[in-house]
Coordinates of C-alpha atoms and ligand atoms in Angstrom, one line a residue:
Chain A
M11 CA -7.7 -4.6 -23.1
D12 CA -5.0 -2.0 -23.4
G13 CA -2.4 -1.3 -20.8
V14 CA -2.0 2.0 -19.0
N15 CA 1.2 3.4 -20.4
G16 CA 1.6 2.6 -24.1
G17 CA -1.1 0.0 -24.6
E18 CA -0.6 -3.1 -26.8
D19 CA 2.4 -5.2 -26.9
V20 CA 4.6 -3.3 -29.3
G21 CA 7.6 -4.9 -27.6
A22 CA 6.6 -8.4 -28.6
R23 CA 6.3 -7.5 -32.3
L24 CA 9.3 -5.3 -32.8
A25 CA 12.6 -7.1 -33.3
P26 CA 15.2 -6.4 -30.6
S27 CA 17.5 -3.4 -31.4
R28 CA 20.7 -5.3 -30.7
A29 CA 23.1 -2.5 -29.9
A30 CA 21.8 -1.9 -26.4
V31 CA 24.6 -3.7 -24.6
S32 CA 27.2 -1.1 -25.9
H33 CA 25.1 1.7 -24.3
W34 CA 25.2 -0.1 -21.0
L35 CA 28.9 -0.9 -21.2
G36 CA 29.7 2.7 -22.3
Q37 CA 27.9 4.0 -19.2
R38 CA 29.9 1.7 -16.9
L39 CA 33.3 2.4 -18.6
S40 CA 32.9 6.2 -18.7
A41 CA 31.7 6.1 -15.1
A42 CA 34.9 4.2 -14.1
L43 CA 37.0 6.8 -16.1
L44 CA 35.3 9.7 -14.4
L45 CA 35.8 8.0 -11.0
V46 CA 39.5 8.6 -11.5
L47 CA 39.5 11.8 -13.4
V48 CA 37.0 13.8 -11.3
P49 CA 39.0 13.5 -8.0
W50 CA 42.3 14.2 -9.9
L51 CA 40.7 17.4 -11.4
M52 CA 39.2 18.5 -8.1
F53 CA 42.5 17.9 -6.3
S54 CA 44.6 19.7 -8.9
L55 CA 42.3 22.7 -9.3
G56 CA 41.5 22.8 -5.6
S57 CA 45.1 23.2 -4.7
A58 CA 45.2 25.9 -7.4
G59 CA 42.7 28.0 -5.5
G60 CA 44.6 31.3 -5.7
M61 CA 45.8 30.7 -9.3
E62 CA 46.0 33.7 -11.7
L63 CA 44.7 33.2 -15.2
D64 CA 48.2 32.9 -16.6
D65 CA 49.1 30.2 -14.0
L66 CA 46.0 28.3 -15.0
R67 CA 47.0 28.5 -18.6
Q68 CA 50.4 27.2 -17.6
W69 CA 48.8 24.3 -15.8
I70 CA 46.6 23.3 -18.7
G71 CA 49.6 23.7 -21.1
R72 CA 51.4 20.8 -19.5
P73 CA 50.9 17.9 -21.9
S74 CA 49.9 15.4 -19.3
H75 CA 47.4 17.9 -17.8
A76 CA 46.0 18.8 -21.2
L77 CA 45.6 15.1 -22.0
G78 CA 43.8 14.4 -18.7
L79 CA 41.5 17.4 -19.2
A80 CA 40.6 16.4 -22.7
L81 CA 39.9 12.9 -21.6
F82 CA 37.7 14.3 -18.7
F83 CA 35.6 16.4 -21.1
L84 CA 35.1 13.5 -23.5
A85 CA 34.1 11.1 -20.8
A86 CA 31.9 13.6 -19.1
W87 CA 30.0 14.6 -22.2
Y88 CA 29.7 11.0 -23.3
H89 CA 28.4 9.9 -19.9
A90 CA 26.0 12.8 -19.6
A91 CA 24.6 12.0 -23.1
L92 CA 24.1 8.3 -22.2
G93 CA 22.4 9.2 -19.0
L94 CA 20.1 11.8 -20.5
E95 CA 19.1 9.3 -23.2
V96 CA 17.9 6.9 -20.5
V97 CA 15.8 9.5 -18.9
V98 CA 14.3 10.5 -22.2
Q99 CA 13.5 6.9 -23.2
D100 CA 12.0 6.3 -19.7
Y101 CA 9.6 9.2 -19.6
V102 CA 9.0 10.9 -23.0
R103 CA 6.0 9.9 -25.1
P104 CA 5.2 9.5 -27.9
E105 CA 8.2 7.5 -29.1
S106 CA 8.7 9.6 -32.1
L107 CA 9.3 12.6 -29.9
S108 CA 11.5 10.5 -27.7
A109 CA 13.6 9.5 -30.7
V110 CA 14.0 13.1 -31.8
L111 CA 15.1 14.2 -28.3
V112 CA 17.6 11.4 -28.1
L113 CA 19.1 12.6 -31.4
G114 CA 19.1 16.2 -30.0
V115 CA 20.9 15.0 -26.8
R116 CA 23.6 13.2 -28.9
L117 CA 24.1 16.3 -31.1
A118 CA 24.4 18.6 -28.1
A119 CA 26.9 16.3 -26.5
V120 CA 29.1 16.2 -29.6
V121 CA 29.0 20.0 -29.9
G122 CA 29.9 20.3 -26.2
A123 CA 32.7 17.8 -26.3
V124 CA 34.2 19.3 -29.5
A125 CA 34.0 22.8 -28.0
A126 CA 35.6 21.7 -24.7
V127 CA 38.4 19.7 -26.3
G128 CA 38.9 22.4 -28.9
A129 CA 39.4 24.9 -26.1
V130 CA 42.1 22.7 -24.5
I131 CA 43.9 22.3 -27.8
W132 CA 43.6 26.1 -28.4
I133 CA 45.2 26.9 -25.0
V134 CA 48.0 24.3 -25.6
A135 CA 48.6 25.7 -29.0
G136 CA 48.7 29.2 -27.6
M137 CA 51.5 28.2 -25.3
Q138 CA 53.9 27.2 -28.0
Chain B
M19 CA 5.0 12.2 -21.2
V20 CA 4.2 8.9 -19.4
Q21 CA 1.1 9.0 -17.3
F22 CA 2.0 9.6 -13.6
R23 CA -1.4 9.8 -12.1
L24 CA -4.6 7.9 -12.5
P25 CA -7.2 9.8 -14.6
R26 CA -9.9 11.4 -12.3
E27 CA -12.6 8.8 -13.1
A28 CA -10.2 6.0 -12.0
R29 CA -9.4 7.4 -8.5
P30 CA -11.3 5.5 -5.8
V31 CA -13.9 7.2 -3.6
T32 CA -15.1 6.2 -0.2
G33 CA -17.7 3.4 -0.5
R34 CA -20.0 1.5 1.8
E35 CA -19.3 0.5 5.4
H36 CA -20.3 -3.0 6.6
A37 CA -20.3 -2.9 10.4
A38 CA -18.9 -5.7 12.6
P39 CA -21.3 -8.4 13.9
E40 CA -22.6 -7.7 17.3
R41 CA -20.4 -8.8 20.3
A42 CA -17.4 -9.1 18.0
A43 CA -14.5 -10.0 20.3
R44 CA -11.7 -8.9 18.0
P45 CA -13.0 -6.6 15.3
R46 CA -10.7 -5.7 12.4
R47 CA -11.3 -3.3 9.5
F48 CA -10.7 -4.4 6.0
V49 CA -10.8 -1.7 3.3
V50 CA -11.3 -3.3 -0.1
Y51 CA -11.2 -1.8 -3.6
R52 CA -14.4 -2.3 -5.6
F53 CA -15.0 -1.7 -9.2
D54 CA -18.0 -2.8 -11.3
P55 CA -17.7 -2.3 -15.0
D56 CA -21.4 -2.8 -15.5
T57 CA -22.6 0.0 -13.2
G58 CA -19.8 2.4 -14.2
G59 CA -18.7 5.2 -11.9
P60 CA -15.4 5.5 -10.1
P61 CA -14.0 2.6 -8.0
R62 CA -15.0 2.6 -4.3
L63 CA -13.1 1.7 -1.2
D64 CA -15.6 -0.4 0.9
T65 CA -15.0 -1.1 4.5
F66 CA -15.8 -4.5 6.1
V67 CA -15.4 -5.1 9.8
L68 CA -14.8 -8.7 10.7
D69 CA -14.5 -10.5 14.0
L70 CA -11.1 -12.2 13.8
D71 CA -12.2 -14.8 16.4
D72 CA -14.6 -16.0 13.7
C73 CA -12.3 -16.0 10.7
G74 CA -9.4 -17.9 9.3
P75 CA -5.8 -16.6 9.8
M76 CA -4.9 -15.4 6.4
V77 CA -5.9 -12.3 4.4
L78 CA -7.5 -14.6 1.8
D79 CA -9.6 -16.2 4.6
A80 CA -11.0 -12.7 5.4
L81 CA -11.8 -12.1 1.7
L82 CA -13.6 -15.4 1.5
K83 CA -15.5 -14.6 4.7
I84 CA -16.6 -11.3 3.2
K85 CA -17.7 -13.0 0.0
N86 CA -19.5 -15.8 1.7
E87 CA -21.3 -13.8 4.5
M88 CA -21.3 -10.1 3.8
D89 CA -21.2 -9.3 0.1
A90 CA -21.3 -12.1 -2.5
T91 CA -20.5 -9.7 -5.4
L92 CA -16.9 -9.2 -4.2
S93 CA -14.7 -10.7 -7.0
F94 CA -11.1 -11.9 -6.7
R95 CA -9.0 -14.8 -8.1
R96 CA -7.8 -17.7 -5.9
S97 CA -7.3 -21.4 -6.3
C98 CA -4.7 -23.2 -4.3
R99 CA -4.7 -21.2 -1.0
E100 CA -1.2 -22.2 -0.4
G101 CA 1.0 -19.9 -2.4
I102 CA 1.6 -22.2 -5.4
C103 CA -0.9 -21.1 -8.1
G104 CA -0.2 -17.3 -8.1
S105 CA -3.8 -16.4 -8.6
C106 CA -4.4 -14.3 -5.4
A107 CA -1.7 -11.7 -6.0
M108 CA -2.9 -8.3 -4.9
N109 CA -1.7 -5.2 -3.1
I110 CA -2.1 -5.5 0.7
N111 CA -1.2 -2.4 2.7
G112 CA 0.9 -1.0 -0.1
R113 CA 2.8 -4.2 -1.0
N114 CA 2.2 -6.7 -3.8
T115 CA 1.9 -10.1 -2.3
L116 CA -0.3 -13.3 -2.1
A117 CA -3.4 -13.0 0.0
C118 CA -3.2 -16.7 0.9
T119 CA 0.3 -16.6 2.5
R120 CA -0.1 -13.3 4.4
R121 CA -1.3 -13.7 8.0
I122 CA -3.8 -11.1 9.2
D123 CA -2.1 -10.6 12.5
A124 CA 1.1 -9.7 10.6
Y125 CA -0.6 -6.3 10.0
P126 CA -1.1 -4.0 13.0
G127 CA -4.4 -2.2 12.2
E128 CA -6.7 -1.6 9.3
I129 CA -5.9 -3.8 6.2
R130 CA -6.2 -2.2 2.8
V131 CA -6.6 -4.6 -0.1
L132 CA -6.2 -3.2 -3.6
P133 CA -5.7 -4.8 -7.0
L134 CA -2.2 -5.2 -8.4
P135 CA -1.0 -1.7 -9.4
H136 CA -0.9 -0.3 -12.9
R137 CA -2.9 -3.0 -14.5
P138 CA -6.3 -2.4 -16.1
V139 CA -8.9 -3.5 -13.6
I140 CA -11.5 -5.9 -14.9
R141 CA -13.6 -6.1 -11.7
D142 CA -12.8 -5.5 -8.0
L143 CA -9.4 -7.2 -7.3
I144 CA -9.2 -8.9 -10.7
T145 CA -6.8 -7.2 -13.1
D146 CA -6.0 -7.8 -16.8
L147 CA -2.7 -9.7 -17.0
S148 CA -2.7 -10.5 -20.8
Q149 CA 0.2 -8.2 -21.5
F150 CA 2.1 -9.9 -18.7
Y151 CA 1.5 -13.3 -20.3
R152 CA 2.4 -12.1 -23.7
Q153 CA 5.7 -10.9 -22.3
Y154 CA 6.3 -14.3 -20.8
A155 CA 5.7 -15.8 -24.3
V156 CA 8.3 -13.5 -25.9
V157 CA 11.1 -15.2 -23.9
E158 CA 10.1 -18.6 -25.3
P159 CA 10.1 -20.3 -22.0
W160 CA 10.6 -23.9 -23.1
L161 CA 13.6 -26.1 -23.8
Q162 CA 15.1 -25.5 -27.2
E163 CA 17.5 -28.1 -28.7
R164 CA 19.6 -28.2 -31.9
T165 CA 21.1 -31.7 -31.4
P166 CA 19.0 -34.8 -31.4
P167 CA 18.4 -36.3 -27.9
P168 CA 20.2 -39.5 -27.0
P169 CA 18.2 -42.5 -28.4
D170 CA 18.0 -44.5 -25.3
R171 CA 17.3 -42.0 -22.5
E172 CA 16.1 -38.5 -21.7
R173 CA 18.5 -35.5 -21.6
L174 CA 20.3 -35.7 -18.3
Q175 CA 21.7 -32.9 -16.2
R176 CA 24.4 -33.1 -13.6
P177 CA 23.3 -32.2 -10.1
A178 CA 25.7 -29.1 -10.2
D179 CA 23.9 -27.9 -13.4
R180 CA 20.5 -28.5 -11.9
A181 CA 21.6 -26.5 -8.8
R182 CA 22.1 -23.4 -11.0
L183 CA 18.3 -23.3 -11.6
V184 CA 17.5 -23.1 -7.9
G185 CA 16.0 -19.6 -7.3
L186 CA 15.0 -19.3 -10.9
E187 CA 12.5 -22.2 -11.6
E188 CA 10.2 -21.7 -8.6
C189 CA 8.5 -18.6 -10.1
I190 CA 4.7 -19.0 -10.0
L191 CA 4.0 -16.1 -12.4
C192 CA 2.0 -14.2 -9.9
A193 CA 3.0 -10.8 -11.3
C194 CA 3.8 -9.3 -7.9
C195 CA 7.3 -8.3 -9.1
S196 CA 6.5 -6.8 -12.6
T197 CA 3.6 -4.8 -11.3
S198 CA 5.7 -3.3 -8.5
C199 CA 8.5 -2.1 -10.9
P200 CA 8.4 1.6 -11.7
S201 CA 10.2 1.0 -15.0
Y202 CA 7.4 -1.5 -15.9
W203 CA 4.8 1.1 -15.0
W204 CA 6.3 3.6 -17.4
N205 CA 7.2 1.2 -20.2
E206 CA 5.0 -1.8 -20.0
A207 CA 4.5 -1.8 -23.8
R208 CA 8.2 -2.6 -24.5
F209 CA 10.0 -3.5 -21.3
L210 CA 9.5 -7.2 -20.6
G211 CA 9.5 -6.8 -16.8
P212 CA 11.2 -8.8 -14.1
A213 CA 9.1 -12.0 -14.2
A214 CA 9.7 -12.5 -18.0
L215 CA 13.4 -11.7 -17.6
L216 CA 13.7 -14.1 -14.7
A217 CA 12.2 -16.8 -16.9
A218 CA 14.6 -15.8 -19.8
Y219 CA 17.6 -16.2 -17.5
R220 CA 16.2 -19.5 -16.2
W221 CA 16.5 -20.9 -19.8
I222 CA 19.8 -19.2 -20.4
E223 CA 21.2 -20.9 -17.3
D224 CA 19.8 -24.3 -18.3
S225 CA 22.7 -26.6 -19.3
R226 CA 20.4 -28.6 -21.6
D227 CA 19.2 -25.6 -23.6
E228 CA 20.9 -24.9 -26.9
A229 CA 19.5 -21.5 -27.8
T230 CA 21.5 -19.4 -25.5
A231 CA 23.0 -17.1 -28.2
Q232 CA 19.5 -16.4 -29.7
R233 CA 18.1 -15.8 -26.3
L234 CA 20.8 -13.3 -25.5
D235 CA 20.3 -11.6 -28.9
A236 CA 16.5 -11.3 -28.2
L237 CA 17.2 -9.5 -25.0
D238 CA 19.9 -7.1 -26.3
D239 CA 17.4 -4.2 -26.6
A240 CA 17.2 -0.8 -25.0
Y241 CA 13.6 -1.5 -24.0
R242 CA 13.1 -5.2 -23.5
L243 CA 16.0 -5.5 -21.0
Y244 CA 17.7 -2.2 -20.3
R245 CA 14.7 -0.4 -18.9
C246 CA 15.7 -2.2 -15.7
H247 CA 17.6 0.3 -13.6
T248 CA 18.1 -2.0 -10.7
I249 CA 15.5 -0.4 -8.5
M250 CA 15.0 -3.8 -6.8
N251 CA 11.3 -3.4 -6.1
C252 CA 10.8 -6.8 -7.8
T253 CA 13.0 -8.6 -5.4
E254 CA 11.4 -6.8 -2.5
A255 CA 7.9 -7.9 -3.7
C256 CA 8.4 -11.5 -4.7
P257 CA 6.3 -13.6 -2.3
K258 CA 8.4 -16.7 -3.2
G259 CA 11.6 -15.1 -2.1
L260 CA 13.1 -15.1 -5.6
D261 CA 15.5 -12.4 -6.8
P262 CA 14.6 -11.2 -10.3
A263 CA 16.9 -8.2 -10.0
R264 CA 19.9 -10.6 -9.7
A265 CA 18.7 -12.7 -12.6
I266 CA 18.5 -9.5 -14.7
A267 CA 22.0 -8.5 -13.6
G268 CA 23.0 -12.0 -14.7
V269 CA 21.7 -11.4 -18.2
K270 CA 23.4 -8.0 -18.4
R271 CA 26.6 -9.5 -17.3
L272 CA 26.5 -12.3 -19.9
L273 CA 25.7 -9.7 -22.7
A274 CA 28.6 -7.5 -21.5
L275 CA 31.1 -10.5 -21.4
R276 CA 30.0 -11.5 -24.8
K277 CA 30.7 -8.0 -26.1
L278 CA 34.1 -7.6 -24.6
Ligands
SF4_328 S1 15.5 -4.3 -10.5 FE1 14.0 -2.6 -10.4 S2 13.9 -1.8 -12.5 FE2 14.8 -3.8 -12.6 S3 13.0 -5.1 -12.9 FE3 13.4 -5.1 -10.7 S4 12.1 -3.5 -9.9 FE4 12.2 -3.2 -12.1
SF4_329 S1 9.5 -13.8 -9.6 FE1 8.3 -13.9 -7.8 S2 6.9 -12.1 -7.8 FE2 7.7 -12.4 -9.9 S3 6.1 -13.6 -10.9 FE3 7.7 -15.0 -10.1 S4 6.9 -15.7 -8.1 FE4 5.8 -13.8 -8.7
FES330 S1 -4.5 -18.9 -3.9 FE1 -2.9 -19.8 -5.0 S2 -1.3 -18.5 -4.6 FE2 -2.8 -17.7 -3.3

């Protein structure tokens, strides 16, 4: 008799995928990074409440700030992509659609991360 | 998308009412799930009113009384009536547990008895657990050795090594945990579920087993292991007081340590 969600024991016949531990580790490590970077960013930008656009540029232009900001964008997009992948794999059927969506999530994250880091570099370069 | 609701034909309707015997001193209502594959139609929730003064103390006693005296067609599994065979696992007032180790007076009012959730129902309270057993087989739950055993004695284990198996080896495979896990509901085809993963960890932790690396390889999979999101329903449900969620965390920890 078939099960309710997905039927027969595909899992028993498919070989294990192997790379799954990296996904899990990546999730934990990026979360730890964000745990430091998000408060730092909130504190810095919070105290910059009345900043003019030029002041903000100045702030981002400082090498340590630019580095922190770039790191934040990378970690945030990476973490978001890993999290969304889990949601897709949990709930989306059939598995072919789920695989396509996972690829889409990864692509979107790469585009987002490249755009964000590119913007930081662009601002820093504009300061020189 | 995964299926979140039962199809219409599988949603239970109100069934028959079997009244209490006359002069019942302590009447108690039991609402029991009924499904008969031969007559077809949707499952029913039948009500049986028992006199607790004339019934054993456990929920299983009530079911046996119903079967013996009120409706002989009621079907359920049971064997040991002392929480060791795992046959009588069912959903009582919303929780998966063993009918034979639950006291009737632990529940305040009406007692609702349903089959284990999210399994195909064969008849009444009997569900199809073949997928659950196949998943158990996937983790190869037996001692695997590479070196020959000592010629003059069995493979010995130090007391400290044996102690590591406490809380892992008492599992009676009742399926209360796996069938209470939302991740298992959505992904039963590929997620092994807490019971099989607890068994896997039991052999990983066994000092005599020599297949630890292969066992970890077999679990390093996005579906088999990592569909577990530490929801902890499994630990909450286990009628033997075991902690499958902790065992799963143990497997994840070993995989991470090996990677780093
Ligand atoms: S911890 Fe939660 S997700 Fe993991 S197996 Fe147990 S119930 Fe399922
Ligand atoms: S871990 Fe507990 S709930 Fe799960 S199958 Fe074993 S005894 Fe039953
Ligand atoms: S009858 Fe054996 S566990 Fe309940």
